[in-house]
mmCIF file of C-alpha atoms in Angstrom:
data_model
loop_
_atom_site.group_PDB
_atom_site.id
_atom_site.type_symbol
_atom_site.label_atom_id
_atom_site.label_comp_id
_atom_site.label_asym_id
_atom_site.label_seq_id
_atom_site.Cartn_x
_atom_site.Cartn_y
_atom_site.Cartn_z
ATOM 1 C CA MET Q 1 11.092 16.240 -44.755
ATOM 2 C CA ILE Q 2 10.540 19.804 -46.183
ATOM 3 C CA ASP Q 3 6.989 21.150 -46.226
ATOM 4 C CA LYS Q 4 5.688 21.653 -49.818
ATOM 5 C CA GLY Q 5 4.175 25.075 -48.981
ATOM 6 C CA PHE Q 6 7.512 26.429 -47.812
ATOM 7 C CA SER Q 7 9.214 25.054 -50.918
ATOM 8 C CA ASP Q 8 6.713 26.715 -53.291
ATOM 9 C CA ARG Q 9 7.051 30.087 -51.580
ATOM 10 C CA ALA Q 10 10.834 29.874 -51.717
ATOM 11 C CA GLU Q 11 10.763 29.112 -55.475
ATOM 12 C CA MET Q 12 8.383 32.049 -56.110
ATOM 13 C CA THR Q 13 10.632 34.441 -54.179
ATOM 14 C CA LEU Q 14 13.736 33.294 -56.075
ATOM 15 C CA ALA Q 15 11.967 33.630 -59.434
ATOM 16 C CA ALA Q 16 10.889 37.193 -58.629
ATOM 17 C CA ALA Q 17 14.444 38.118 -57.689
ATOM 18 C CA MET Q 18 15.819 36.685 -60.928
ATOM 19 C CA MET Q 19 13.204 38.571 -62.986
ATOM 20 C CA LEU Q 20 14.159 41.888 -61.426
ATOM 21 C CA THR Q 21 17.823 41.163 -62.027
ATOM 22 C CA ARG Q 22 17.190 40.441 -65.728
ATOM 23 C CA ARG Q 23 15.185 43.647 -66.080
ATOM 24 C CA ALA Q 24 18.011 45.580 -64.526
ATOM 25 C CA LYS Q 25 20.581 44.066 -66.882
ATOM 26 C CA HIS Q 26 18.490 44.774 -70.041
ATOM 27 C CA GLY Q 27 17.943 48.416 -69.197
ATOM 28 C CA VAL Q 28 14.263 48.250 -68.349
ATOM 29 C CA GLY Q 29 13.387 51.537 -66.594
ATOM 30 C CA LYS Q 30 16.837 53.076 -67.031
ATOM 31 C CA SER Q 31 15.298 56.312 -68.310
ATOM 32 C CA ARG Q 32 13.649 56.778 -64.972
ATOM 33 C CA LEU Q 33 16.972 56.523 -63.202
ATOM 34 C CA ARG Q 34 18.617 58.824 -65.706
ATOM 35 C CA ARG Q 35 16.028 61.437 -64.992
ATOM 36 C CA ALA Q 36 16.650 60.976 -61.350
ATOM 37 C CA THR Q 37 20.316 61.983 -61.815
ATOM 38 C CA THR Q 38 19.796 64.981 -64.140
ATOM 39 C CA THR Q 39 20.210 68.503 -62.912
ATOM 40 C CA GLU Q 40 16.482 68.624 -62.141
ATOM 41 C CA GLY Q 41 16.664 65.352 -60.226
ATOM 42 C CA CYS Q 42 19.801 66.300 -58.361
ATOM 43 C CA SER Q 43 18.047 69.375 -57.043
ATOM 44 C CA HIS Q 44 16.347 66.902 -54.679
ATOM 45 C CA ARG Q 45 19.507 65.021 -53.848
ATOM 46 C CA ALA Q 46 19.463 66.117 -50.246
ATOM 47 C CA GLN Q 47 16.211 64.211 -49.674
ATOM 48 C CA HIS Q 48 17.770 60.781 -50.241
ATOM 49 C CA PRO Q 49 21.307 59.615 -49.462
ATOM 50 C CA LEU Q 50 21.494 57.202 -52.414
ATOM 51 C CA LEU Q 51 20.472 59.934 -54.921
ATOM 52 C CA ASP Q 52 22.995 62.288 -53.379
ATOM 53 C CA SER Q 53 25.738 59.651 -53.871
ATOM 54 C CA LEU Q 54 24.777 59.134 -57.510
ATOM 55 C CA CYS Q 55 24.648 62.879 -58.230
ATOM 56 C CA ARG Q 56 28.128 63.323 -56.743
ATOM 57 C CA SER Q 57 29.339 60.518 -59.016
ATOM 58 C CA GLY Q 58 27.772 62.402 -61.965
ATOM 59 C CA ASP Q 59 29.429 65.670 -60.992
ATOM 60 C CA SER Q 60 32.864 64.030 -61.007
ATOM 61 C CA ASN Q 61 32.298 61.904 -64.110
ATOM 62 C CA PRO Q 62 31.222 63.296 -67.495
ATOM 63 C CA THR Q 63 29.283 60.100 -68.008
ATOM 64 C CA GLY Q 64 28.024 60.148 -64.447
ATOM 65 C CA THR Q 65 24.360 59.944 -65.344
ATOM 66 C CA LYS Q 66 24.767 56.703 -67.279
ATOM 67 C CA TYR Q 67 27.270 55.341 -64.808
ATOM 68 C CA SER Q 68 24.978 56.106 -61.933
ATOM 69 C CA ALA Q 69 22.064 54.344 -63.590
ATOM 70 C CA ASN Q 70 24.150 51.225 -64.135
ATOM 71 C CA LEU Q 71 25.369 51.462 -60.557
ATOM 72 C CA ILE Q 72 21.900 51.543 -59.120
ATOM 73 C CA TYR Q 73 20.751 48.657 -61.328
ATOM 74 C CA ASP Q 74 23.661 46.560 -60.120
ATOM 75 C CA TRP Q 75 22.807 47.509 -56.545
ATOM 76 C CA VAL Q 76 19.158 46.529 -57.047
ATOM 77 C CA ALA Q 77 20.101 43.203 -58.636
ATOM 78 C CA ASN Q 78 22.536 42.304 -55.873
ATOM 79 C CA THR Q 79 20.109 43.385 -53.148
ATOM 80 C CA MET Q 80 17.300 41.296 -54.587
ATOM 81 C CA LYS Q 81 19.581 38.268 -54.789
ATOM 82 C CA VAL Q 82 20.466 38.651 -51.112
ATOM 83 C CA ILE Q 83 16.796 39.019 -50.137
ATOM 84 C CA ALA Q 84 15.850 35.947 -52.178
ATOM 85 C CA THR Q 85 18.665 33.911 -50.634
ATOM 86 C CA LEU Q 86 17.587 34.901 -47.125
ATOM 87 C CA ALA Q 87 13.945 34.071 -47.905
ATOM 88 C CA VAL Q 88 14.853 30.620 -49.232
ATOM 89 C CA SER Q 89 17.098 29.962 -46.208
ATOM 90 C CA ALA Q 90 14.337 30.999 -43.822
ATOM 91 C CA ALA Q 91 11.827 28.811 -45.624
ATOM 92 C CA LEU Q 92 14.109 25.790 -45.605
ATOM 93 C CA THR Q 93 15.049 26.321 -41.953
ATOM 94 C CA GLY Q 94 11.414 26.671 -40.915
ATOM 95 C CA SER Q 95 10.479 23.528 -42.824
ATOM 96 C CA ALA Q 96 13.295 21.536 -41.244
ATOM 97 C CA VAL Q 97 12.332 22.663 -37.733
ATOM 98 C CA ALA Q 98 8.699 21.882 -38.408
ATOM 99 C CA ALA Q 99 9.668 18.480 -39.778
ATOM 100 C CA ASP Q 100 11.786 17.740 -36.701
ATOM 101 C CA LEU Q 101 8.937 18.697 -34.390
ATOM 102 C CA ALA Q 102 6.414 16.650 -36.331
ATOM 103 C CA ALA Q 103 8.712 13.636 -36.424
ATOM 104 C CA ARG Q 104 8.802 13.242 -32.626
ATOM 105 C CA PRO Q 105 6.946 10.027 -31.788
ATOM 106 C CA TYR Q 106 4.081 10.030 -29.272
ATOM 107 C CA THR Q 107 5.010 8.018 -26.222
ATOM 108 C CA LYS Q 108 2.223 6.740 -24.021
ATOM 109 C CA ALA Q 109 2.747 7.210 -20.291
ATOM 110 C CA PRO Q 110 3.687 3.964 -18.533
ATOM 111 C CA VAL Q 111 0.939 2.188 -16.661
ATOM 112 C CA PRO Q 112 1.503 2.541 -12.882
ATOM 113 C CA VAL Q 113 2.304 -0.660 -11.024
ATOM 114 C CA THR Q 114 0.914 -1.091 -7.512
ATOM 115 C CA ALA Q 115 2.588 -3.419 -5.040
ATOM 116 C CA VAL Q 116 -0.029 -5.660 -3.435
ATOM 117 C CA TYR Q 117 0.650 -7.701 -0.296
ATOM 118 C CA ASP Q 118 -0.058 -11.403 -0.784
ATOM 119 C CA TRP Q 119 -1.200 -13.330 2.302
ATOM 120 C CA THR Q 120 -0.981 -16.748 0.645
ATOM 121 C CA GLY Q 121 1.404 -19.267 2.165
ATOM 122 C CA PHE Q 122 2.402 -21.292 5.203
ATOM 123 C CA TYR Q 123 3.307 -19.345 8.322
ATOM 124 C CA ILE Q 124 4.637 -19.952 11.793
ATOM 125 C CA GLY Q 125 4.694 -17.605 14.745
ATOM 126 C CA ALA Q 126 4.628 -16.887 18.459
ATOM 127 C CA ASN Q 127 2.167 -15.159 20.751
ATOM 128 C CA ALA Q 128 1.972 -13.792 24.272
ATOM 129 C CA GLY Q 129 -0.718 -12.106 26.309
ATOM 130 C CA GLY Q 130 -3.185 -12.708 29.072
ATOM 131 C CA GLY Q 131 -6.524 -14.286 29.838
ATOM 132 C CA TRP Q 132 -9.223 -14.909 32.371
ATOM 133 C CA ALA Q 133 -11.375 -17.967 32.994
ATOM 134 C CA ARG Q 134 -14.744 -17.725 34.727
ATOM 135 C CA LYS Q 135 -15.444 -20.815 36.858
ATOM 136 C CA CYS Q 136 -18.582 -21.644 38.846
ATOM 137 C CA TRP Q 137 -18.798 -24.676 41.152
ATOM 138 C CA ASP Q 138 -21.982 -26.603 42.094
ATOM 139 C CA ASN Q 139 -21.589 -29.485 44.574
ATOM 140 C CA PHE Q 140 -23.755 -32.584 44.158
ATOM 141 C CA SER Q 141 -21.821 -35.255 46.193
ATOM 142 C CA VAL Q 142 -19.848 -35.511 49.468
ATOM 143 C CA LEU Q 143 -17.712 -38.536 50.429
ATOM 144 C CA GLY Q 144 -19.160 -40.465 47.493
ATOM 145 C CA GLY Q 145 -22.794 -39.969 48.492
ATOM 146 C CA PRO Q 146 -25.294 -37.851 46.586
ATOM 147 C CA ARG Q 147 -26.745 -34.673 48.009
ATOM 148 C CA PRO Q 148 -28.898 -31.788 46.737
ATOM 149 C CA VAL Q 149 -27.078 -29.552 44.298
ATOM 150 C CA THR Q 150 -25.662 -26.602 46.180
ATOM 151 C CA THR Q 151 -23.572 -23.793 44.724
ATOM 152 C CA GLU Q 152 -20.078 -23.275 46.082
ATOM 153 C CA GLY Q 153 -19.638 -19.961 44.269
ATOM 154 C CA CYS Q 154 -17.635 -18.586 41.315
ATOM 155 C CA HIS Q 155 -14.261 -16.994 40.724
ATOM 156 C CA ASP Q 156 -12.104 -15.667 37.870
ATOM 157 C CA ALA Q 157 -8.809 -17.361 37.152
ATOM 158 C CA THR Q 158 -6.513 -14.808 35.531
ATOM 159 C CA GLY Q 159 -2.899 -14.677 34.394
ATOM 160 C CA GLY Q 160 -0.475 -14.705 31.517
ATOM 161 C CA THR Q 161 0.059 -16.976 28.551
ATOM 162 C CA VAL Q 162 2.670 -17.626 25.882
ATOM 163 C CA GLY Q 163 2.607 -19.974 22.931
ATOM 164 C CA GLY Q 164 2.938 -20.521 19.231
ATOM 165 C CA GLN Q 165 0.874 -21.053 16.101
ATOM 166 C CA ILE Q 166 1.239 -22.574 12.665
ATOM 167 C CA GLY Q 167 -1.111 -22.294 9.730
ATOM 168 C CA TYR Q 168 -1.779 -21.805 6.066
ATOM 169 C CA ARG Q 169 -3.638 -19.036 4.246
ATOM 170 C CA TRP Q 170 -4.715 -18.560 0.666
ATOM 171 C CA GLN Q 171 -5.944 -15.313 -0.842
ATOM 172 C CA ALA Q 172 -8.617 -14.796 -3.528
ATOM 173 C CA THR Q 173 -8.857 -11.123 -4.552
ATOM 174 C CA ASN Q 174 -9.249 -9.339 -1.201
ATOM 175 C CA TRP Q 175 -10.611 -12.370 0.657
ATOM 176 C CA VAL Q 176 -8.266 -14.498 2.739
ATOM 177 C CA PHE Q 177 -9.030 -18.010 4.001
ATOM 178 C CA GLY Q 178 -6.960 -20.058 6.388
ATOM 179 C CA LEU Q 179 -6.471 -22.905 8.827
ATOM 180 C CA GLU Q 180 -4.497 -22.623 12.053
ATOM 181 C CA ALA Q 181 -3.389 -24.654 15.061
ATOM 182 C CA GLN Q 182 -2.318 -22.867 18.243
ATOM 183 C CA GLY Q 183 -0.883 -24.172 21.512
ATOM 184 C CA ASN Q 184 -0.244 -22.134 24.688
ATOM 185 C CA TRP Q 185 1.111 -22.542 28.161
ATOM 186 C CA ALA Q 186 -0.962 -20.579 30.661
ATOM 187 C CA ASN Q 187 -1.104 -19.574 34.293
ATOM 188 C CA PHE Q 188 -4.711 -18.538 34.823
ATOM 189 C CA THR Q 189 -5.332 -18.974 38.569
ATOM 190 C CA GLY Q 190 -8.116 -17.935 40.912
ATOM 191 C CA SER Q 191 -10.025 -18.967 44.034
ATOM 192 C CA ASN Q 192 -13.037 -18.277 46.222
ATOM 193 C CA GLU Q 193 -14.285 -19.293 49.641
ATOM 194 C CA SER Q 194 -16.830 -22.116 49.384
ATOM 195 C CA LEU Q 195 -20.393 -21.089 50.096
ATOM 196 C CA LEU Q 196 -21.166 -24.670 51.104
ATOM 197 C CA PHE Q 197 -18.297 -24.963 53.593
ATOM 198 C CA PRO Q 198 -17.644 -21.396 54.806
ATOM 199 C CA ALA Q 199 -15.048 -20.097 57.242
ATOM 200 C CA PRO Q 200 -13.836 -20.437 59.899
ATOM 201 C CA PHE Q 201 -13.799 -24.204 59.494
ATOM 202 C CA GLY Q 202 -14.571 -24.362 55.813
ATOM 203 C CA GLN Q 203 -12.577 -24.526 52.631
ATOM 204 C CA ILE Q 204 -11.318 -22.520 49.635
ATOM 205 C CA ASN Q 205 -11.791 -23.752 46.082
ATOM 206 C CA ARG Q 206 -8.856 -22.952 43.822
ATOM 207 C CA SER Q 207 -8.457 -23.558 40.078
ATOM 208 C CA LYS Q 208 -5.807 -23.151 37.433
ATOM 209 C CA VAL Q 209 -5.760 -23.314 33.623
ATOM 210 C CA ASP Q 210 -2.219 -24.328 32.715
ATOM 211 C CA ALA Q 211 -2.593 -24.964 28.967
ATOM 212 C CA PHE Q 212 -5.012 -24.550 26.087
ATOM 213 C CA GLY Q 213 -5.114 -25.107 22.356
ATOM 214 C CA LEU Q 214 -7.117 -23.856 19.377
ATOM 215 C CA PHE Q 215 -7.847 -25.512 16.027
ATOM 216 C CA THR Q 216 -9.634 -22.970 13.882
ATOM 217 C CA GLY Q 217 -10.584 -21.875 10.412
ATOM 218 C CA GLN Q 218 -10.276 -18.256 9.343
ATOM 219 C CA VAL Q 219 -12.018 -15.883 6.946
ATOM 220 C CA GLY Q 220 -10.597 -12.418 6.462
ATOM 221 C CA TYR Q 221 -10.585 -9.352 4.261
ATOM 222 C CA ALA Q 222 -7.337 -7.671 3.245
ATOM 223 C CA TRP Q 223 -6.578 -4.055 2.477
ATOM 224 C CA ASN Q 224 -3.176 -4.652 0.909
ATOM 225 C CA ASN Q 225 -0.927 -5.373 3.946
ATOM 226 C CA VAL Q 226 -3.683 -4.997 6.550
ATOM 227 C CA LEU Q 227 -5.824 -8.062 7.260
ATOM 228 C CA TRP Q 228 -8.919 -8.271 9.430
ATOM 229 C CA TYR Q 229 -10.184 -11.783 10.100
ATOM 230 C CA VAL Q 230 -12.601 -13.831 12.143
ATOM 231 C CA LYS Q 231 -11.978 -17.378 13.271
ATOM 232 C CA GLY Q 232 -13.809 -20.288 14.792
ATOM 233 C CA GLY Q 233 -13.324 -23.928 15.650
ATOM 234 C CA ALA Q 234 -12.408 -26.255 18.483
ATOM 235 C CA ALA Q 235 -10.706 -25.460 21.779
ATOM 236 C CA VAL Q 236 -9.106 -27.629 24.405
ATOM 237 C CA ALA Q 237 -7.940 -26.695 27.901
ATOM 238 C CA HIS Q 238 -6.223 -28.434 30.776
ATOM 239 C CA ASP Q 239 -7.481 -27.524 34.267
ATOM 240 C CA LYS Q 240 -6.380 -28.269 37.834
ATOM 241 C CA TYR Q 241 -8.592 -27.948 40.926
ATOM 242 C CA GLU Q 242 -7.781 -27.961 44.641
ATOM 243 C CA GLY Q 243 -9.596 -27.740 47.963
ATOM 244 C CA ILE Q 244 -7.736 -25.867 50.720
ATOM 245 C CA ASP Q 245 -8.589 -26.215 54.423
ATOM 246 C CA ILE Q 246 -9.038 -22.713 55.809
ATOM 247 C CA PRO Q 247 -7.798 -23.351 59.406
ATOM 248 C CA THR Q 248 -4.539 -25.030 58.310
ATOM 249 C CA GLY Q 249 -4.034 -23.729 54.759
ATOM 250 C CA ALA Q 250 -3.309 -27.272 53.583
ATOM 251 C CA VAL Q 251 -4.573 -28.810 50.358
ATOM 252 C CA PHE Q 252 -6.879 -31.713 51.254
ATOM 253 C CA ASP Q 253 -8.292 -32.781 47.832
ATOM 254 C CA ARG Q 254 -7.463 -32.419 44.152
ATOM 255 C CA ALA Q 255 -8.753 -33.038 40.623
ATOM 256 C CA SER Q 256 -7.666 -32.342 37.055
ATOM 257 C CA GLU Q 257 -9.201 -32.637 33.627
ATOM 258 C CA THR Q 258 -8.769 -31.959 29.923
ATOM 259 C CA ARG Q 259 -11.931 -30.555 28.420
ATOM 260 C CA TRP Q 260 -12.935 -29.725 24.876
ATOM 261 C CA GLY Q 261 -15.127 -26.902 23.737
ATOM 262 C CA GLY Q 262 -15.560 -24.336 21.014
ATOM 263 C CA ALA Q 263 -13.798 -21.086 20.195
ATOM 264 C CA VAL Q 264 -14.531 -17.921 18.240
ATOM 265 C CA GLY Q 265 -12.216 -14.991 17.769
ATOM 266 C CA THR Q 266 -11.146 -12.045 15.701
ATOM 267 C CA GLY Q 267 -7.933 -10.256 14.949
ATOM 268 C CA ILE Q 268 -6.260 -7.613 12.873
ATOM 269 C CA GLU Q 269 -2.869 -8.255 11.330
ATOM 270 C CA TYR Q 270 -0.369 -5.851 9.755
ATOM 271 C CA GLY Q 271 2.394 -6.849 7.359
ATOM 272 C CA PHE Q 272 5.249 -4.593 8.456
ATOM 273 C CA ALA Q 273 8.097 -6.141 6.438
ATOM 274 C CA PRO Q 274 8.601 -8.736 3.717
ATOM 275 C CA ASN Q 275 7.146 -12.022 5.063
ATOM 276 C CA TRP Q 276 6.690 -10.623 8.593
ATOM 277 C CA SER Q 277 3.456 -9.520 10.245
ATOM 278 C CA LEU Q 278 2.150 -8.441 13.654
ATOM 279 C CA ALA Q 279 -1.341 -9.077 14.992
ATOM 280 C CA ILE Q 280 -3.621 -8.452 17.939
ATOM 281 C CA GLU Q 281 -6.138 -11.234 18.543
ATOM 282 C CA TYR Q 282 -9.043 -11.954 20.880
ATOM 283 C CA ASN Q 283 -10.554 -15.406 21.466
ATOM 284 C CA HIS Q 284 -13.475 -16.609 23.549
ATOM 285 C CA LEU Q 285 -13.517 -20.286 24.569
ATOM 286 C CA PHE Q 286 -16.874 -21.916 25.296
ATOM 287 C CA MET Q 287 -15.818 -24.743 27.573
ATOM 288 C CA GLY Q 288 -19.225 -25.677 28.954
ATOM 289 C CA LYS Q 289 -19.664 -27.592 32.193
ATOM 290 C CA ARG Q 290 -18.255 -30.907 33.397
ATOM 291 C CA ASP Q 291 -18.735 -33.137 36.413
ATOM 292 C CA ILE Q 292 -15.453 -33.294 38.306
ATOM 293 C CA SER Q 293 -14.693 -35.896 41.018
ATOM 294 C CA PHE Q 294 -12.191 -34.932 43.745
ATOM 295 C CA ASN Q 295 -10.011 -37.302 45.766
ATOM 296 C CA PHE Q 296 -8.298 -36.796 49.100
ATOM 297 C CA VAL Q 297 -4.552 -36.237 49.038
ATOM 298 C CA PRO Q 298 -2.242 -38.525 51.068
ATOM 299 C CA PRO Q 299 -2.192 -39.592 53.784
ATOM 300 C CA PHE Q 300 -5.924 -39.801 53.152
ATOM 301 C CA ALA Q 301 -7.497 -41.628 50.237
ATOM 302 C CA GLY Q 302 -10.840 -42.057 48.481
ATOM 303 C CA PRO Q 303 -13.401 -39.701 47.011
ATOM 304 C CA SER Q 304 -13.990 -36.450 48.833
ATOM 305 C CA ARG Q 305 -16.679 -34.689 46.734
ATOM 306 C CA SER Q 306 -18.034 -34.114 43.231
ATOM 307 C CA ASP Q 307 -18.840 -30.770 41.612
ATOM 308 C CA THR Q 308 -20.205 -29.571 38.323
ATOM 309 C CA ILE Q 309 -17.825 -26.834 37.120
ATOM 310 C CA ARG Q 310 -18.794 -24.400 34.374
ATOM 311 C CA GLN Q 311 -16.028 -22.589 32.519
ATOM 312 C CA ASP Q 312 -15.548 -19.888 29.885
ATOM 313 C CA VAL Q 313 -12.163 -18.472 28.909
ATOM 314 C CA ASP Q 314 -11.227 -15.161 27.274
ATOM 315 C CA VAL Q 315 -7.752 -14.601 25.847
ATOM 316 C CA VAL Q 316 -6.051 -11.555 24.298
ATOM 317 C CA THR Q 317 -2.657 -11.984 22.660
ATOM 318 C CA ALA Q 318 -0.119 -10.134 20.567
ATOM 319 C CA ARG Q 319 1.252 -12.261 17.744
ATOM 320 C CA ILE Q 320 4.153 -12.241 15.325
ATOM 321 C CA ASN Q 321 4.178 -14.431 12.210
ATOM 322 C CA TYR Q 322 6.701 -15.354 9.558
ATOM 323 C CA ARG Q 323 5.192 -16.393 6.249
ATOM 324 C CA PHE Q 324 7.023 -18.562 3.741
ATOM 325 C CA GLY Q 325 6.760 -17.290 0.162
ATOM 326 C CA GLY Q 326 6.742 -13.970 -1.724
ATOM 327 C CA PRO Q 327 5.322 -10.993 0.167
ATOM 328 C CA VAL Q 328 4.101 -8.841 -2.750
ATOM 329 C CA VAL Q 329 2.740 -9.209 -6.256
ATOM 330 C CA ALA Q 330 2.427 -6.610 -9.008
ATOM 331 C CA ARG Q 331 -1.033 -5.366 -9.914
ATOM 332 C CA TYR Q 332 -1.503 -3.256 -13.069
#
């Protein structure tokens, strides 16, 4: 679309050129040009190349003065036409360029899309690590008969563990909630010399945690693919106990139990690939105290002693999880 201002200026320029051309054709101002090519005017011919050319034409042509006037009028008319044509072309070209520039549509920049990790879904995984169980023994019976409570001492049962977990999480904004069940094999072992029956004719009390499980709820906060969470719930552990005769090194009594308690823990998890994540987790198991009755091993039989055993367990594991479902969602 051509700008109206450019169009008006072009029409005015063309009209002026046409007016000058008509004046030239009808002899307006010819007397001035004639005077310019007279003998008096030609005395100044060296001051202007065009006047010099016209005077030479007059010298070689008896009608040179008139001829030269017509010549210069034709030159003026043609020159003005060229100038007008160039002015109109420039105006039209400028208008077209301006119209092209103005016609470019404004395009709004696209809204950036951020990939957000989604922790919602069922998951299954494996874990491995280590732990330690603190155990303290207090004897209150020997050979089935009661006696004053006497401490036999404490020890730490330590070792490795490996297991698996399965759970479900759901995410609401940055908050993540979940339920999880975990089961582990363990080899937390430890022992101490009994303070009630010391060496050289006494005994050693030995214990082992060979399995434990956790059933917990989780609450966490996610920074995209990084999740920090706390957990809590129930814990269960299977324990074995033995009495070892110091002089012979033989096991003379045994006991085992499955005890329930509580658990709290925390962990930080990192989503390193679609549907896959790694975590480091710590759990503390409050297993309380239980009364444990020991029996002699064959060839002997019958009750040997009874002890109250207190136990707490700490576990640190590295975990890997695979989550079923989409790993990311688009957030605008």
